[in-house]
Coordinates of N, CA, C and O in Angstrom, one line a residue:
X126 N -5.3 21.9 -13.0 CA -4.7 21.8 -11.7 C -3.3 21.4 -11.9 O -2.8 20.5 -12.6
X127 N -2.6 22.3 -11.1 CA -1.2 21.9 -11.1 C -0.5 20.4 -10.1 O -0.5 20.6 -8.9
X128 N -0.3 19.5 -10.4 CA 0.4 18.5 -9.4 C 1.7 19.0 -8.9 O 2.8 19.3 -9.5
X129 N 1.5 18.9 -7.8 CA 2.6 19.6 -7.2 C 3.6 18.2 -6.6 O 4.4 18.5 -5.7
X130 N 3.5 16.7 -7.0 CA 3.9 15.5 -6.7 C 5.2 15.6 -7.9 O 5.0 15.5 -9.1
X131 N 6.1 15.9 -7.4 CA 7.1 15.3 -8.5 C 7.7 13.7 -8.3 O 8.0 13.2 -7.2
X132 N 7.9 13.2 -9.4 CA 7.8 11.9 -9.7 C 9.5 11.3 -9.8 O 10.0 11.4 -10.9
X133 N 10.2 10.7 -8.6 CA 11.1 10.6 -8.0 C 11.7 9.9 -9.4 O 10.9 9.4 -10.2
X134 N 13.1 9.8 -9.6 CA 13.5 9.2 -11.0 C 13.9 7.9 -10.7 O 14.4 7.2 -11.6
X135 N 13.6 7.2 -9.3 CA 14.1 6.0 -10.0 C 12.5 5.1 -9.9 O 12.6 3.9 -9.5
X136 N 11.4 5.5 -10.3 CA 10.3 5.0 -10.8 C 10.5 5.4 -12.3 O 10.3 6.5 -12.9
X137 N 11.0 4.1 -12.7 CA 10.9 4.3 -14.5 C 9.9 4.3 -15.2 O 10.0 4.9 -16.3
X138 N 9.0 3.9 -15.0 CA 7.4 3.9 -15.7 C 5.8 3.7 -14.6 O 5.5 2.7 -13.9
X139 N 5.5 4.6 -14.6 CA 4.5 4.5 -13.9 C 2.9 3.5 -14.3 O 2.4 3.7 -15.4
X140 N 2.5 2.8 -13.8 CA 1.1 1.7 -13.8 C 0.0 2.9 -14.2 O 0.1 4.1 -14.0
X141 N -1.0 2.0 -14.7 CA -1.8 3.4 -14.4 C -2.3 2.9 -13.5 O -3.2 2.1 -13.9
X142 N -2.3 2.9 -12.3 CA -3.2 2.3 -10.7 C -2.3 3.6 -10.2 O -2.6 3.8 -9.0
X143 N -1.3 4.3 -10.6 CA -0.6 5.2 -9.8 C -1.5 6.5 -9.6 O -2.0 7.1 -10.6
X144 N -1.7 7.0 -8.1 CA -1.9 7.9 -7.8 C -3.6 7.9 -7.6 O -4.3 8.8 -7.0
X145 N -4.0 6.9 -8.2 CA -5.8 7.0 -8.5 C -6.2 6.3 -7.2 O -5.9 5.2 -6.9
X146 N -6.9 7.2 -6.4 CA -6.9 6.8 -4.6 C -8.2 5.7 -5.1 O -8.1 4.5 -4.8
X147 N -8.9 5.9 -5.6 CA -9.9 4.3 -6.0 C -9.3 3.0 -6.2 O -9.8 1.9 -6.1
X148 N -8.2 3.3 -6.5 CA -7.7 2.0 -6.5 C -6.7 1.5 -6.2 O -6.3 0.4 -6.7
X149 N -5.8 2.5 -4.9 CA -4.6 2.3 -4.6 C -5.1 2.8 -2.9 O -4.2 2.6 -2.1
X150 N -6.0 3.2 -2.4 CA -6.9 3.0 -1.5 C -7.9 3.5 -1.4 O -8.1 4.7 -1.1
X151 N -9.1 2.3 -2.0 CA -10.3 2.7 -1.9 C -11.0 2.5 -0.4 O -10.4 2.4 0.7
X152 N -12.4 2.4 -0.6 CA -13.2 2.4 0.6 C -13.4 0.6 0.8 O -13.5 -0.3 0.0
X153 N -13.4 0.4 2.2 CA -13.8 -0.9 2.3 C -15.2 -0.9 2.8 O -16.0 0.0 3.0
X154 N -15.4 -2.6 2.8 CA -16.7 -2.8 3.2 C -16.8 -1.8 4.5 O -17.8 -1.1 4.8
X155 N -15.7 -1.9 5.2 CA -16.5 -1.5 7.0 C -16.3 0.3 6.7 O -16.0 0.9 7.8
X156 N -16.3 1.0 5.8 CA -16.4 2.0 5.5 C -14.9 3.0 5.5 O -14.7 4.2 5.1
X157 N -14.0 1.9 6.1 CA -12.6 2.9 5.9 C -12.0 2.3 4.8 O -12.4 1.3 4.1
X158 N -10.7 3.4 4.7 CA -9.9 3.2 3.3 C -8.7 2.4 3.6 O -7.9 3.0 4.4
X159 N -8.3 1.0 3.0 CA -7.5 0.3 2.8 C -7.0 -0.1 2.0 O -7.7 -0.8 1.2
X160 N -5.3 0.2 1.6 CA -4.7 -0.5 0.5 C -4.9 -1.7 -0.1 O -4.7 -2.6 0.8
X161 N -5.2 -2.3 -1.4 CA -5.3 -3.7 -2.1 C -3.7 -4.6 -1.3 O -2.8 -4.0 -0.7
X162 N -3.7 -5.4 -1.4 CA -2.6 -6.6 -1.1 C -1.5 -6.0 -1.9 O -0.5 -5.6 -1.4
X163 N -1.9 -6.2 -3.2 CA -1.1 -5.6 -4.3 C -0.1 -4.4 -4.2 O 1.0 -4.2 -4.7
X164 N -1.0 -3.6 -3.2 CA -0.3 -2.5 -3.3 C 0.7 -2.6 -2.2 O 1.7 -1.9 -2.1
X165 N 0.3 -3.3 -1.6 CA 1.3 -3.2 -0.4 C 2.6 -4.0 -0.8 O 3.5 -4.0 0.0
X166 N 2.6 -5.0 -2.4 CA 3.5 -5.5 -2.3 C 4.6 -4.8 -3.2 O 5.7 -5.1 -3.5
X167 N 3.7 -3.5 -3.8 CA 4.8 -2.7 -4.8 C 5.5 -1.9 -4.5 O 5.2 -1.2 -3.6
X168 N 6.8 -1.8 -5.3 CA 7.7 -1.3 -4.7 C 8.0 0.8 -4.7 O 8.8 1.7 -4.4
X169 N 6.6 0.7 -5.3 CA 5.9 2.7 -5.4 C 5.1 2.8 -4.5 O 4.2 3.7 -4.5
X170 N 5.2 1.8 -3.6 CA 3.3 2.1 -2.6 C 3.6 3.7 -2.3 O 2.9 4.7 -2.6
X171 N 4.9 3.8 -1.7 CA 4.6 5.1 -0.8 C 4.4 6.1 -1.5 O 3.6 7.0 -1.3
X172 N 5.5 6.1 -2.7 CA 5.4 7.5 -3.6 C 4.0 7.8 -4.1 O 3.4 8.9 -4.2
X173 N 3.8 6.6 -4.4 CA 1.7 6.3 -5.6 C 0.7 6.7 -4.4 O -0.2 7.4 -4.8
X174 N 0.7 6.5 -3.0 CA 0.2 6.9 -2.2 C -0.1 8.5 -1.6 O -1.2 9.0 -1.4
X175 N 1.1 8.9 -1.4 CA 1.8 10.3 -1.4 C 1.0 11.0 -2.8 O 0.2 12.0 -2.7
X176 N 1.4 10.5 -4.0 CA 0.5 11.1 -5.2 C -1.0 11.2 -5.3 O -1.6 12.1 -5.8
X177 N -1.7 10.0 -4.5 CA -3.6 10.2 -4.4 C -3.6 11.5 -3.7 O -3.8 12.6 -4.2
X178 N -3.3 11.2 -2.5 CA -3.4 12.0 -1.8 C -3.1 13.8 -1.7 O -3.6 14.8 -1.1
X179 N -2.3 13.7 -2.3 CA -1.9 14.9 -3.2 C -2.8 15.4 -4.6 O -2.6 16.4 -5.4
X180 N -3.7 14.4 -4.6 CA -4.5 15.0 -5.6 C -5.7 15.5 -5.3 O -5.9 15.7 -4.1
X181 N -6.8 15.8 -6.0 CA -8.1 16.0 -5.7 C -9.1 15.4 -5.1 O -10.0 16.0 -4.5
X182 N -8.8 13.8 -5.2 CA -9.4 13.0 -3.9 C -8.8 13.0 -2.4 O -9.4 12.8 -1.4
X183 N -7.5 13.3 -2.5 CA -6.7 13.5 -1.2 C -8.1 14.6 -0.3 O -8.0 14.6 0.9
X184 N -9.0 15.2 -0.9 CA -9.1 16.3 -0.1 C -10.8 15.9 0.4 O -11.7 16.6 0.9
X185 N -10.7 14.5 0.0 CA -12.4 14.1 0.5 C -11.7 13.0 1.0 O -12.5 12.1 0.8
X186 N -10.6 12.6 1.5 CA -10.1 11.9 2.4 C -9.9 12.5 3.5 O -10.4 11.8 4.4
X187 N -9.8 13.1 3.7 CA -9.5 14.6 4.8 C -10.7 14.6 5.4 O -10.9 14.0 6.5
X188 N -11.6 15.0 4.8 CA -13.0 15.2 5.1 C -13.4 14.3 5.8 O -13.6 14.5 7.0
X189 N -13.6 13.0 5.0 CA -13.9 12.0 6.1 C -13.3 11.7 7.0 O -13.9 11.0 7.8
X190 N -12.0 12.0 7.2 CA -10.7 11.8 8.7 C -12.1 12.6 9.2 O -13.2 12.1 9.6
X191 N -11.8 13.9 8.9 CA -12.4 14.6 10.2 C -13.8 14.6 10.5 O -14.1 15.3 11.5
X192 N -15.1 13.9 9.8 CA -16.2 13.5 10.0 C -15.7 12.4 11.0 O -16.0 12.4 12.2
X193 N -15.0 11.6 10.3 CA -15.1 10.1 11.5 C -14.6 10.8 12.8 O -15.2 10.4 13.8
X194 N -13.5 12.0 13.2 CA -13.0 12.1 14.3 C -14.5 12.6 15.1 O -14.8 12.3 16.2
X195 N -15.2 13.6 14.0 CA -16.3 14.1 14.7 C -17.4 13.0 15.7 O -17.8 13.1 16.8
X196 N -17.6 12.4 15.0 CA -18.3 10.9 15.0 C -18.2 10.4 16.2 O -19.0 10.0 17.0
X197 N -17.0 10.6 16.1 CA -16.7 9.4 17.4 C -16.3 9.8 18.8 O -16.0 9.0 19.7
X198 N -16.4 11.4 18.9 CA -16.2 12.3 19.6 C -15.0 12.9 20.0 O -15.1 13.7 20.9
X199 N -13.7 12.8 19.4 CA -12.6 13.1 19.7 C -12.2 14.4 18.9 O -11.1 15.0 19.1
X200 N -12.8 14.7 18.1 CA -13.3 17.0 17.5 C -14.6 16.7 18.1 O -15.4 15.7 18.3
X201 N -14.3 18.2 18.5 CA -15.8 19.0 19.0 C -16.0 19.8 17.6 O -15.4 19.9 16.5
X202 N -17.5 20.4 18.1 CA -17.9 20.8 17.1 C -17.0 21.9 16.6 O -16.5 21.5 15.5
X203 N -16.6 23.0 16.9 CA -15.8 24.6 16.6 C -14.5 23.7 15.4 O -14.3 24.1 14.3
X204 N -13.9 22.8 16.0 CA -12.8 22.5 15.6 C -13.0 21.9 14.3 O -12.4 22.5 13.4
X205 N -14.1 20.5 14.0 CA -14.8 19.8 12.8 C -15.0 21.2 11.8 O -14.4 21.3 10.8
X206 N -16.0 22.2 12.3 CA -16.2 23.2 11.2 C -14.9 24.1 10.8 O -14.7 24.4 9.6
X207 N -13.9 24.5 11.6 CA -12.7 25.2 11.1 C -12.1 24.3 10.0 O -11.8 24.6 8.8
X208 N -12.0 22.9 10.6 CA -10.9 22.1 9.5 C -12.2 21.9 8.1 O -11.7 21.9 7.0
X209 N -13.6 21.8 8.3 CA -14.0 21.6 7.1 C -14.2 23.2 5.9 O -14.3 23.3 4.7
X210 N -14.2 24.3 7.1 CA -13.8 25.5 6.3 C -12.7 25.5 5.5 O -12.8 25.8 4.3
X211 N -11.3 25.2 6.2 CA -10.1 25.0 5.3 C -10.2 24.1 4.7 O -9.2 24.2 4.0
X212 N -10.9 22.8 4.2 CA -10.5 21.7 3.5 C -11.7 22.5 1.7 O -11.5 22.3 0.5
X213 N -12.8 23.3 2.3 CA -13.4 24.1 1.5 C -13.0 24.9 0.7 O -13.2 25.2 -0.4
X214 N -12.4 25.5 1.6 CA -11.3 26.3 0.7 C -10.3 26.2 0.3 O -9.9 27.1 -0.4
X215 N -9.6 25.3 0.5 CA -8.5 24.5 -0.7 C -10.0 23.4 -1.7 O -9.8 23.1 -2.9
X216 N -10.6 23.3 -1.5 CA -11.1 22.3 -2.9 C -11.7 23.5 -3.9 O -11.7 23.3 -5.1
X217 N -12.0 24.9 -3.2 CA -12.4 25.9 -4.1 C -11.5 26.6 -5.1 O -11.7 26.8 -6.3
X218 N -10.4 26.9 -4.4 CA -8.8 27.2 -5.0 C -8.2 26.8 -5.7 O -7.5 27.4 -6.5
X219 N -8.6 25.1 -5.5 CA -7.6 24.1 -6.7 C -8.6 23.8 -7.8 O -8.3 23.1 -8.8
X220 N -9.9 24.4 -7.6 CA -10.9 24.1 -8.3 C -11.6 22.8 -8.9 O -11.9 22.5 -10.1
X221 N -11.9 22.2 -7.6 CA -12.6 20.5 -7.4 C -13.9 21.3 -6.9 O -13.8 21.7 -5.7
X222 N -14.7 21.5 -7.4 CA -16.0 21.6 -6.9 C -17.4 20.5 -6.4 O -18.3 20.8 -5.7
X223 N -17.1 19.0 -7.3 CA -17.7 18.3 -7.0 C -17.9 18.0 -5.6 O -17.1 17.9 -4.7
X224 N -19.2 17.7 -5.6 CA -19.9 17.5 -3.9 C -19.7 18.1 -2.9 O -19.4 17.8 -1.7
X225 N -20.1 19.5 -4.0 CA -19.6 20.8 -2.8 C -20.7 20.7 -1.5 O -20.7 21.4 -0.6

């Protein structure tokens, strides 16, 4: 897979916690995803954030946005299945097939 995140030059060395949405925002107890303390105190949150998300977990973040919108009633059903058609077919494309 291609990263299509280019890595702004005045981040001189990247952590490895960059970009890895497990640990730059994982799942919490009450089932949403929130940044560590940490991250919120570094000075790459947004770029490293911009980077998960842009990757292959970015696209089962999505997923669950729009399950919870479904959830909670604010998608109807027509709308939940179009956005999970397109989020299918970009995970097929970019070739992430896990927990198809």
């Amino acid at each position: 897979m291609i990263n299509r995140f280019k890595m702004p030059e005045n981040i001189s060395e990247k952590k490895d916690c960059f970009g890895d949405m497990e640990k730059v925002f994982p799942t919490g107890s009450d089932g949403l995803r929130h940044s560590p303390e940490s991250c919120l105190k570094c000075r790459d949150k947004t770029q490293c954030l911009r980077a998960a998300i842009q990757g292959s977990q970015g696209i089962k973040v999505k997923e669950e946005k729009v399950d919870r919108a479904y959830e909670s009633g604010t998608m109807g059903f027509f709308e939940r299945w179009s956005r999970k058609k397109y989020l299918y077919s970009k995970k097929k494309r970019e070739g992430n097939h896990e927990n198809d």
